[in-house]
PDB file of C-alpha atoms in Angstrom:
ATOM      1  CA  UNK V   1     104.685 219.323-276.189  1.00 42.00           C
ATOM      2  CA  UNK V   2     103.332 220.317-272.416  1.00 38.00           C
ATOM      3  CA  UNK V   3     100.360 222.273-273.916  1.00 37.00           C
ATOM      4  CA  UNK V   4      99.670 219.210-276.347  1.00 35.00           C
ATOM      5  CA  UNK V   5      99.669 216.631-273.349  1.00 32.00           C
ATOM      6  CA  UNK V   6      97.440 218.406-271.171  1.00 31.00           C
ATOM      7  CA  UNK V   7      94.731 218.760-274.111  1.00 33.00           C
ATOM      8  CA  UNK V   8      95.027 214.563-274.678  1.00 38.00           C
ATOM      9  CA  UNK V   9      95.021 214.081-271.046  1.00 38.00           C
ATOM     10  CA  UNK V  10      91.816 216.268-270.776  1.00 43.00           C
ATOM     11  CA  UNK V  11      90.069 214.503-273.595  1.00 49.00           C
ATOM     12  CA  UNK V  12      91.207 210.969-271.998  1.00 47.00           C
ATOM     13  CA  UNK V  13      88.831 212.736-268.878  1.00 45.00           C
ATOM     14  CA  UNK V  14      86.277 213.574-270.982  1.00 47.00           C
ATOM     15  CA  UNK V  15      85.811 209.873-272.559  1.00 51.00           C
ATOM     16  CA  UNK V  16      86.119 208.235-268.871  1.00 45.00           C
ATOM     17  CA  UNK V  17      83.353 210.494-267.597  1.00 47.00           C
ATOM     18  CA  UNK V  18      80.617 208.251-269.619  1.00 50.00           C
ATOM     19  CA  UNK V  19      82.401 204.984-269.020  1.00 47.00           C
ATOM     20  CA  UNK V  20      82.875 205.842-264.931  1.00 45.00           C
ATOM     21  CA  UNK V  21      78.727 206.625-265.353  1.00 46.00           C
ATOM     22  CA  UNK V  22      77.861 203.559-267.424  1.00 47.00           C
ATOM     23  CA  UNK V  23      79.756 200.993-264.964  1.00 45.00           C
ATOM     24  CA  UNK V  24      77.740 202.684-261.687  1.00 45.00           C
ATOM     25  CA  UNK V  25      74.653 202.121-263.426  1.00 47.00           C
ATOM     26  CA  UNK V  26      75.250 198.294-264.281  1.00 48.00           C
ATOM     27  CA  UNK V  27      75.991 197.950-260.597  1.00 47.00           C
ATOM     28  CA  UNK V  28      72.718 199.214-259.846  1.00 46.00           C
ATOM     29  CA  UNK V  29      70.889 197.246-262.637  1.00 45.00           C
ATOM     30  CA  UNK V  30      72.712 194.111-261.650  1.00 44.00           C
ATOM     31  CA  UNK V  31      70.771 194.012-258.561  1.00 43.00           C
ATOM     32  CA  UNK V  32      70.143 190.463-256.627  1.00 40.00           C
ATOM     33  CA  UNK V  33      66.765 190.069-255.821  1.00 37.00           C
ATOM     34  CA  UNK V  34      67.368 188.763-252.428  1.00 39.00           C
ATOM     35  CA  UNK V  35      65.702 190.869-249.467  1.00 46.00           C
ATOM     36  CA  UNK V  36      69.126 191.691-247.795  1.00 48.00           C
ATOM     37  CA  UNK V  37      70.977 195.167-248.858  1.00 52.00           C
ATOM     38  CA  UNK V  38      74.160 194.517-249.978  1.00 50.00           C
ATOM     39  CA  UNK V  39      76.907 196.905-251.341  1.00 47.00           C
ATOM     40  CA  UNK V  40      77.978 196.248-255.293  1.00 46.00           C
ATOM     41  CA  UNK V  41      81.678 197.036-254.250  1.00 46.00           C
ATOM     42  CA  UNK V  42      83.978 197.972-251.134  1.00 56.00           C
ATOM     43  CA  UNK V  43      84.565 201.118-249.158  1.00 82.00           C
ATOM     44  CA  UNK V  44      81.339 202.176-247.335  1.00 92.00           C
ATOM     45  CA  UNK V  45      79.391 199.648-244.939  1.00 93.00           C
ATOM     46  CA  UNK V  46      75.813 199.288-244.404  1.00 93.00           C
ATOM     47  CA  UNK V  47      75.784 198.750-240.283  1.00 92.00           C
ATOM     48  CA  UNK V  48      72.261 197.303-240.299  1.00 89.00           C
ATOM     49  CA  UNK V  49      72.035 194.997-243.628  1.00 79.00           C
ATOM     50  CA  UNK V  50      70.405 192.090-242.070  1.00 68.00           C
ATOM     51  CA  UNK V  51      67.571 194.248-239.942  1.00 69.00           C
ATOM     52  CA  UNK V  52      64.857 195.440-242.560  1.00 78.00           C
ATOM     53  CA  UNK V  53      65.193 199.511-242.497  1.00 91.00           C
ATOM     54  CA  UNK V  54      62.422 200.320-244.890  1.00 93.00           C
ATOM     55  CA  UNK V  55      59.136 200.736-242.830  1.00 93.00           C
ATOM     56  CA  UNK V  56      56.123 200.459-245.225  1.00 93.00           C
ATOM     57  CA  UNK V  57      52.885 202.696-244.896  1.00 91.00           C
ATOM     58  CA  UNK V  58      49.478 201.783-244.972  1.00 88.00           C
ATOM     59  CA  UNK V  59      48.855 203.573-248.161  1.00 91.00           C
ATOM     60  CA  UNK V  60      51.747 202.583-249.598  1.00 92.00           C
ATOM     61  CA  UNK V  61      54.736 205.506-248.418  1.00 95.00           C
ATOM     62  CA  UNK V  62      57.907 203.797-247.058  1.00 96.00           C
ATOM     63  CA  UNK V  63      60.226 205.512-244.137  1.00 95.00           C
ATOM     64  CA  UNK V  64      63.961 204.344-244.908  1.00 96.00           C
ATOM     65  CA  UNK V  65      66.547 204.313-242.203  1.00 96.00           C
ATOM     66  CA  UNK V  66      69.677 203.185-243.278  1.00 96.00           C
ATOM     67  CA  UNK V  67      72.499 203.656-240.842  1.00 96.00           C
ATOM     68  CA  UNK V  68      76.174 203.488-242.870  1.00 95.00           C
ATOM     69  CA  UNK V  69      79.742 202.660-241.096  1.00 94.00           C
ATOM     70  CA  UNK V  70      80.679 206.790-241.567  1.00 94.00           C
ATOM     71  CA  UNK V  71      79.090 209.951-242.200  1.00 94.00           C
ATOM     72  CA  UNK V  72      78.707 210.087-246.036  1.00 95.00           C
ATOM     73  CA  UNK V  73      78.945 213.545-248.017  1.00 95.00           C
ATOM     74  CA  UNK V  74      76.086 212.899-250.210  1.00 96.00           C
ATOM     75  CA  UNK V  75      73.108 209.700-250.521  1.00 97.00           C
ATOM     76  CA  UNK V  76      70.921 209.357-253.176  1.00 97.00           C
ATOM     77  CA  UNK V  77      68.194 206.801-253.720  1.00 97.00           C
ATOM     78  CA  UNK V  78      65.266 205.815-256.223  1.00 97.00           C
ATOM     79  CA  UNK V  79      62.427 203.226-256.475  1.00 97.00           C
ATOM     80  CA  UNK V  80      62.822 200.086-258.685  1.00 96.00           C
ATOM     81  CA  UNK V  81      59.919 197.086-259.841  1.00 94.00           C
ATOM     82  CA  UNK V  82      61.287 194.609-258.019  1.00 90.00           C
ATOM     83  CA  UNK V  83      59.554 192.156-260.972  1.00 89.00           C
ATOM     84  CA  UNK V  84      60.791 194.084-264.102  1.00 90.00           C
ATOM     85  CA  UNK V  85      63.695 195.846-262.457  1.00 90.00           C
ATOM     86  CA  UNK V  86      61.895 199.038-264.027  1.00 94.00           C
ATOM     87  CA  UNK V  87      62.882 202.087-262.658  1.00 95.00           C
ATOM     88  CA  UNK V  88      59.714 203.557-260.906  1.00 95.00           C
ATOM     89  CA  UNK V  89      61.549 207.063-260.067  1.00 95.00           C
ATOM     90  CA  UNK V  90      64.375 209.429-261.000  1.00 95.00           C
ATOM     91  CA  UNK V  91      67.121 209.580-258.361  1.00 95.00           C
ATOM     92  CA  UNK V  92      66.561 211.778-255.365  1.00 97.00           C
ATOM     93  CA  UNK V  93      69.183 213.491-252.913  1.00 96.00           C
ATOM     94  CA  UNK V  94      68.704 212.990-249.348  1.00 96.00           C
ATOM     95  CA  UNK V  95      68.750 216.086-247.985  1.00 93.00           C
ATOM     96  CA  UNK V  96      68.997 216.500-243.631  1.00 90.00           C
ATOM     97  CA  UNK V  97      67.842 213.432-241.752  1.00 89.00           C
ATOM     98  CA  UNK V  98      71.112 212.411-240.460  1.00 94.00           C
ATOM     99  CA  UNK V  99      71.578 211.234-237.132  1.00 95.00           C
ATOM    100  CA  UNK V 100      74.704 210.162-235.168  1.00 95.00           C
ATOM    101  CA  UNK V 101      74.587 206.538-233.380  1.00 94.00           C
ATOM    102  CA  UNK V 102      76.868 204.274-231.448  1.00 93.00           C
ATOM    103  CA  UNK V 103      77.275 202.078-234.093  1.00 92.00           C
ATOM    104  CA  UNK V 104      77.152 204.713-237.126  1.00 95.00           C
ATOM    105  CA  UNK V 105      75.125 207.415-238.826  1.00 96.00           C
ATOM    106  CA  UNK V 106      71.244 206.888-239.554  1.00 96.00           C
ATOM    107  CA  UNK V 107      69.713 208.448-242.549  1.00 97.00           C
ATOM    108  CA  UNK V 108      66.421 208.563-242.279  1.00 96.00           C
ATOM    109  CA  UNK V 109      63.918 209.953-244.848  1.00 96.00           C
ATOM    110  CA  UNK V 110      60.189 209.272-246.198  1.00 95.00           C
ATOM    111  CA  UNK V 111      58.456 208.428-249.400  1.00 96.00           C
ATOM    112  CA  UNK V 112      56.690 210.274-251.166  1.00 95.00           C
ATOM    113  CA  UNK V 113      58.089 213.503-250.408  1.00 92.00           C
ATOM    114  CA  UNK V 114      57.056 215.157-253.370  1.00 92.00           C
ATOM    115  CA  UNK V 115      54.110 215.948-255.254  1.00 91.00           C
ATOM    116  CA  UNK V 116      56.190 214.493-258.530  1.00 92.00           C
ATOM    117  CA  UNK V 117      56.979 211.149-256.838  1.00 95.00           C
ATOM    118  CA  UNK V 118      54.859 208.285-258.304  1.00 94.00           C
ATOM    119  CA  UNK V 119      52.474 206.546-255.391  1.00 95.00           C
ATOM    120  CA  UNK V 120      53.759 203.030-254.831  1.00 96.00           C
ATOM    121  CA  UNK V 121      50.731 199.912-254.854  1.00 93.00           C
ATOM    122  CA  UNK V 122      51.144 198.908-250.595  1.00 91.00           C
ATOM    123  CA  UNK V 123      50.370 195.112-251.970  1.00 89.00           C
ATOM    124  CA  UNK V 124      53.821 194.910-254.156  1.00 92.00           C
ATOM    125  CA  UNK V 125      56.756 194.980-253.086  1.00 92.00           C
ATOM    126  CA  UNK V 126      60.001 197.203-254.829  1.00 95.00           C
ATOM    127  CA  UNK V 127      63.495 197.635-255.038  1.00 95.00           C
ATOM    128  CA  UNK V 128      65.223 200.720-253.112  1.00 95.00           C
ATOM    129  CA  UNK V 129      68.578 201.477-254.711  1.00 95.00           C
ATOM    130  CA  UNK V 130      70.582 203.944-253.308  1.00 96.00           C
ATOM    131  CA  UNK V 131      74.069 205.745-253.889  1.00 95.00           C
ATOM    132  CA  UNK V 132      76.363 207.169-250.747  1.00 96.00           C
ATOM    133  CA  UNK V 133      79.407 208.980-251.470  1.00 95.00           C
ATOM    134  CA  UNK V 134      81.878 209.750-248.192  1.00 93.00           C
ATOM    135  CA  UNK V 135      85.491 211.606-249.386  1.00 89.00           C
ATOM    136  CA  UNK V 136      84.731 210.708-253.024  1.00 89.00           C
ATOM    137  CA  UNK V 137      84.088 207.129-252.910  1.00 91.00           C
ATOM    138  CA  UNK V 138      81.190 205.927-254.147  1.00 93.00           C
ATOM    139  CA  UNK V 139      79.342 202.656-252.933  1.00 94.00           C
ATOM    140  CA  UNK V 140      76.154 201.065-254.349  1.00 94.00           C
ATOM    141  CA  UNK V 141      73.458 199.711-251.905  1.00 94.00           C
ATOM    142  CA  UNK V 142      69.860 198.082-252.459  1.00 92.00           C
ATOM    143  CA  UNK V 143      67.160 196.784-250.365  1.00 93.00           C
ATOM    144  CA  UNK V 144      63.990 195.946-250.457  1.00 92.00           C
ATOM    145  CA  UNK V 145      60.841 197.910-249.809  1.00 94.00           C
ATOM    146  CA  UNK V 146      58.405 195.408-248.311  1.00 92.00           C
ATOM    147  CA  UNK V 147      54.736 195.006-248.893  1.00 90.00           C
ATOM    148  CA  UNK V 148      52.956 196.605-246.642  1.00 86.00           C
ATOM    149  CA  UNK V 149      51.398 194.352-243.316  1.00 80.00           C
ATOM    150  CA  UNK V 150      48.920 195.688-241.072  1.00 75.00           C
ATOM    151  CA  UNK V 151      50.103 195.566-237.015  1.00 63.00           C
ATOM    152  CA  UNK V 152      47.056 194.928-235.480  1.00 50.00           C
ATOM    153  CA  UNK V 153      45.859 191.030-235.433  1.00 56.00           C
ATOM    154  CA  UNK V 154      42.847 190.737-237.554  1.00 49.00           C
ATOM    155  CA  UNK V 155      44.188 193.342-239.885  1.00 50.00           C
ATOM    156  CA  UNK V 156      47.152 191.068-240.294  1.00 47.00           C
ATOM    157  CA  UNK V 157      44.078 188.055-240.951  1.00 53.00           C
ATOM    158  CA  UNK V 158      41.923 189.961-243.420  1.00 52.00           C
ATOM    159  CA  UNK V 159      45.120 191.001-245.550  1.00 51.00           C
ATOM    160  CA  UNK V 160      46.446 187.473-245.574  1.00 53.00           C
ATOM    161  CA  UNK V 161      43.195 186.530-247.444  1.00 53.00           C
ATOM    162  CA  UNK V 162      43.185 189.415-249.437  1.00 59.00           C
ATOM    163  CA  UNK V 163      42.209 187.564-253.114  1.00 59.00           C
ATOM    164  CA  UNK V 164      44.697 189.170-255.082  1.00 56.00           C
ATOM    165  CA  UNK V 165      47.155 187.676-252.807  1.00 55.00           C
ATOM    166  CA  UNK V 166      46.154 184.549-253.291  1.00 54.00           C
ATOM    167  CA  UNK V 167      46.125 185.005-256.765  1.00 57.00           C
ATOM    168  CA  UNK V 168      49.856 185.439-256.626  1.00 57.00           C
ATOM    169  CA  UNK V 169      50.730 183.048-254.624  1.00 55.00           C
ATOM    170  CA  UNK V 170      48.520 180.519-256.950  1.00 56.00           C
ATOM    171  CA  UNK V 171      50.727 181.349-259.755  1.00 59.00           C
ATOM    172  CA  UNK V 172      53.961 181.398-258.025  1.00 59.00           C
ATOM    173  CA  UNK V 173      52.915 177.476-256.849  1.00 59.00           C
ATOM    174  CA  UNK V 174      51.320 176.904-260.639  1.00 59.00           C
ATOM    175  CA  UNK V 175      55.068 178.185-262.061  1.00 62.00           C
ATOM    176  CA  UNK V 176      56.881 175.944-259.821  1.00 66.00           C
ATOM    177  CA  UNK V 177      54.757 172.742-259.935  1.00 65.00           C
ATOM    178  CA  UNK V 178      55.073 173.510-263.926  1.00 62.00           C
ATOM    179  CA  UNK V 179      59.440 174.150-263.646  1.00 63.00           C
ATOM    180  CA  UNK V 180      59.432 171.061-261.482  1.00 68.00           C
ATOM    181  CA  UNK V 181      57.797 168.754-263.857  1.00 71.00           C
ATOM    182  CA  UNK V 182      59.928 170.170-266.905  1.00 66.00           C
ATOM    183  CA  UNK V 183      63.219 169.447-265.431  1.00 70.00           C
ATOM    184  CA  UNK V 184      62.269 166.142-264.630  1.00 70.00           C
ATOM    185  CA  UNK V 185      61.393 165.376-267.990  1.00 66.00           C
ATOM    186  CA  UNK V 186      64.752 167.040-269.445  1.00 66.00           C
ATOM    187  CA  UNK V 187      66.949 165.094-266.587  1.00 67.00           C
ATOM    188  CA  UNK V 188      65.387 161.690-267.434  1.00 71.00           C
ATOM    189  CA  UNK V 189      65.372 162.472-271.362  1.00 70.00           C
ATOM    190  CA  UNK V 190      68.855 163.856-271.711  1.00 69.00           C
ATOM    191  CA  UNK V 191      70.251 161.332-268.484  1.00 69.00           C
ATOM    192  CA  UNK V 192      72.221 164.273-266.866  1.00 66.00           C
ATOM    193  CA  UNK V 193      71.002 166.862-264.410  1.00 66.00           C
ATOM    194  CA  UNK V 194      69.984 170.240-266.241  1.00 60.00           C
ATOM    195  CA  UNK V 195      72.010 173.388-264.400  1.00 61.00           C
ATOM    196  CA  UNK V 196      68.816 175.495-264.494  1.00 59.00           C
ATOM    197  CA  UNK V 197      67.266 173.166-262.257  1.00 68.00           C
ATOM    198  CA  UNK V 198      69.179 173.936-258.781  1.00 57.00           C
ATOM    199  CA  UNK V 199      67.009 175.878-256.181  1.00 49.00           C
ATOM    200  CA  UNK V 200      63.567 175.085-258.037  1.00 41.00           C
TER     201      UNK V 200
END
């Protein structure tokens, strides 16, 4: 009977191992879209969650300096389309980069830092997800990777009437004005408000 338990015991193993997997990567798909990074669960903190960490590059790299509650064992990240929720990369391990602080540990690291890493358009903005691990907890963390603005003043100008830009922001206006109209027609139709409505 001992022999026979441990082999049902290891097969139990064996079909959590794909479950375990399948529920960390819904927590990473089920990503808000809200610029803040927020953990999908408990355990390890993100110290700086309401400062923006990712510094964007001209051409369209991105420094990321995260600084967590504890010194973690391992931290991976990868690059998501913040529209589509595509993933844009494979998962990479942060290797090095680690610094102690007062109020935590800072890992700092830049993209691209590989010749296989796909360049990132500096006008769009994307999703950074990232995995840290500390005594074999896992916690899921995202932020987001800005588009990129120029420092200097009339850079700062000149990109602000960039046309494409304006292009967007047309159609995010167009969307709206066209959402707007549509619930008021279905809330004065039906005579009740319509949920999808809230928050325009």
């Amino acid at each position: 009977m001992g022999p026979q338990f441990t082999i049902r015991r290891s097969s139990a193993a064996r079909r959590l191992i794909p479950l375990a997997a399948a529920l960390l990567l819904a927590a990473l798909i089920a990503i808000p879209s809200s610029g803040v990074a927020l953990a999908q669960g408990t355990g390890i903190e993100l110290v700086n969650p309401g400062r923006e960490f990712v510094e964007r590059k001209k051409e369209g790299e991105f420094v990321a300096r995260p600084v967590f509650d504890r010194k973690v064992d391992t931290l991976f990240y990868a690059v998501r389309d913040a529209d589509t929720g595509e993933w844009i990369s494979t998962m990479y391990r942060v290797i090095g980069g680690e610094k102690h602080r007062s109020d935590g540990w800072e890992y700092s690291w830049g993209y691209p830092a590989l010749d296989e890493q796909p360049d990132l358009d500096p006008d769009r903005s994307y999703l950074l997800a990232m995995l840290a691990n500390a005594a074999g907890e896992t916690t899921a963390f995202h932020a987001v990777i800005p588009v990129y603005e120029p420092s200097r003043i009339w850079d700062r100008i000149l990109a602000a009437l960039t046309p494409s830009r304006w292009a967007r922001a047309f159609a995010g206006w167009v969307i709206e004005g066209v959402h707007g109209t549509l619930c008021g027609v279905v809330e004065r139709a039906s005579g009740q408000d319509a949920d999808n409505c809230e928050g325009g």
